[in-house]
Short mmCIF file of C-alpha atoms in Angstrom, two decimals:
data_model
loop_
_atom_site.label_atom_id
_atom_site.label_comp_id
_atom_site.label_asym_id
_atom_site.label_seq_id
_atom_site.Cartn_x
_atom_site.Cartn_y
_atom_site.Cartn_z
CA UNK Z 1 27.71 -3.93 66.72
CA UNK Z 2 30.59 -1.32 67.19
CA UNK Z 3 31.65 1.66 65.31
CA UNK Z 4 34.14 1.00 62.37
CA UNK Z 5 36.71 3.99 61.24
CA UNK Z 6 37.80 3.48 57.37
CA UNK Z 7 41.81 4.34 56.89
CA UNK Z 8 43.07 6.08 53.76
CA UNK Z 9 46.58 5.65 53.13
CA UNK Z 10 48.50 7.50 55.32
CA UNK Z 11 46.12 6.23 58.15
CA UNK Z 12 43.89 8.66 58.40
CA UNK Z 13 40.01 8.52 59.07
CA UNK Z 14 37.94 8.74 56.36
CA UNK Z 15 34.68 8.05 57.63
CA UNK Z 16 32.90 6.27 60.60
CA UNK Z 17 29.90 3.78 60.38
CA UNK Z 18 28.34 1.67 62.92
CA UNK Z 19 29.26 -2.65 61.61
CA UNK Z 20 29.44 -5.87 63.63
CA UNK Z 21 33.09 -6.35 62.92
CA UNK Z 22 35.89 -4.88 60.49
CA UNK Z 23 36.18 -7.95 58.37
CA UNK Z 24 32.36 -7.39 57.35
CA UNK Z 25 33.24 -4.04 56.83
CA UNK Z 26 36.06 -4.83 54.58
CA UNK Z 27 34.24 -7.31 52.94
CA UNK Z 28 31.08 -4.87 51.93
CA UNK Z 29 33.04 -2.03 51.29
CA UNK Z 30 36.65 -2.25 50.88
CA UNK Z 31 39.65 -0.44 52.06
CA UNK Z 32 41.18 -0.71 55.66
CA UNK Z 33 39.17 -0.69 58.85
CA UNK Z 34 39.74 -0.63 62.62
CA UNK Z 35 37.10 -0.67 65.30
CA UNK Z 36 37.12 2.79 67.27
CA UNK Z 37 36.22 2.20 70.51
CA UNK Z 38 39.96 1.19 71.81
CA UNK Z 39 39.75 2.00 75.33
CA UNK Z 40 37.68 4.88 75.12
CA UNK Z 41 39.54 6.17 72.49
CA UNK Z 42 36.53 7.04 69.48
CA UNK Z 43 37.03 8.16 65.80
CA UNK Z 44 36.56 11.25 63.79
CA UNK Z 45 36.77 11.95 60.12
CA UNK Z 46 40.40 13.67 59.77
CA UNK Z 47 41.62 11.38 62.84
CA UNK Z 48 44.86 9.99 62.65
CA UNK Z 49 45.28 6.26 63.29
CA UNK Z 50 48.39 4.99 64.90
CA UNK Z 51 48.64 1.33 64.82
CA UNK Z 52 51.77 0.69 67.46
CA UNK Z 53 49.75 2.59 70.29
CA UNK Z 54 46.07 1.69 68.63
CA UNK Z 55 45.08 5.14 69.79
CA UNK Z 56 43.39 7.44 67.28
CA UNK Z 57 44.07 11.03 67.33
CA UNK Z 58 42.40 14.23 66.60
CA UNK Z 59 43.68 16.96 64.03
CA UNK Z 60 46.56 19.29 65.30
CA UNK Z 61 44.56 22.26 66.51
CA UNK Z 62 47.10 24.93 65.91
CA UNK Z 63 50.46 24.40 64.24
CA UNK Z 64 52.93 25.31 67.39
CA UNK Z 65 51.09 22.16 69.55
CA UNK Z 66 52.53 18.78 69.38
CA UNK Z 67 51.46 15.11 69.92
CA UNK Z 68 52.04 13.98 73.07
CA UNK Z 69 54.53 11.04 74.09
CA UNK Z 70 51.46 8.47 73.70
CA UNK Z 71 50.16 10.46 70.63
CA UNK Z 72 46.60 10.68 72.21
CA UNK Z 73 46.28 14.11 72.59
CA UNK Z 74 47.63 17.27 71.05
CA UNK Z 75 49.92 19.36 74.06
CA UNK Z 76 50.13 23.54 73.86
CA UNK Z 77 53.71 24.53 73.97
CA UNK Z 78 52.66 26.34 77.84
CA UNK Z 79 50.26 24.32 79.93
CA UNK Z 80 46.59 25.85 80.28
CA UNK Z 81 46.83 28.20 83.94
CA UNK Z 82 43.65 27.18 84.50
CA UNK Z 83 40.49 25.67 83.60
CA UNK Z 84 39.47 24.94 79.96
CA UNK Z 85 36.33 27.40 79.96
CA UNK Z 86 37.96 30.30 81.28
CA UNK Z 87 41.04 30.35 78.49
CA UNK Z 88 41.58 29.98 75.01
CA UNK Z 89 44.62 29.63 72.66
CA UNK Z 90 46.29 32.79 70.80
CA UNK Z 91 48.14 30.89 68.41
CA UNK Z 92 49.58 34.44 67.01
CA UNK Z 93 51.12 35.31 70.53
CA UNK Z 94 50.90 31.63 71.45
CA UNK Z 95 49.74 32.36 74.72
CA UNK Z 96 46.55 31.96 76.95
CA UNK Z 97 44.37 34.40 77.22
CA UNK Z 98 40.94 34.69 78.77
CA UNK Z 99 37.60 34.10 77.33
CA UNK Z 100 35.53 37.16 77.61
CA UNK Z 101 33.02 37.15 80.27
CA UNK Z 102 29.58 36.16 78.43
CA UNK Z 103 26.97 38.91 78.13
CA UNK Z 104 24.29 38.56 80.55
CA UNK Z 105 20.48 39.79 80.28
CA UNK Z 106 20.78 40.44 83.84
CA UNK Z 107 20.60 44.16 85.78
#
């Protein structure tokens, strides 16, 4: 048993079931389907499939981001300055900016 994305048209993910193989998948259900567990690489619905790297990739978070060279992952136009918890994109200013320290019950 592995996990089975369906692909619309243009490639994209349009949902994700658990099958023994894509064949039985096609043959139950129609349409298109690729197994999702290519090298670690899972499905979402909304994923993009691209067949000449057989990577699947999530939605562009923010407009000014682009796919990186191996389309795998979505790149910020400036690198993060530090770890992922302690910033988060302004896509307005399309800069980093730092989360706001949580709120504490603490004296």
């Amino acid at each position: 048993m592995g996990y089975f994305a369906n692909l619309n048209e243009q490639n994209v993910v349009t949902r994700v079931i658990v099958c023994d193989s894509a064949k039985l998948c096609e043959e139950l259900l129609g349409g298109r389907w690729v197994e999702t567990d290519i090298n670690g690489n899972y499905a979402g619905k909304g994923f993009a499939y691209y067949l000449d790297e057989k990577v699947f990739t999530p939605p562009q978070p923010y407009p000014s981001w682009r796919l990186s060279a191996n389309k795998a992952k979505w790149d910020p136009p400036i690198p993060r300055p530090g770890p992922e918890e302690a910033y988060r994109w302004n896509e307005h200013r399309k800069v980093w900016v730092l989360r706001e320290e949580p709120v504490t019950n603490k004296p």
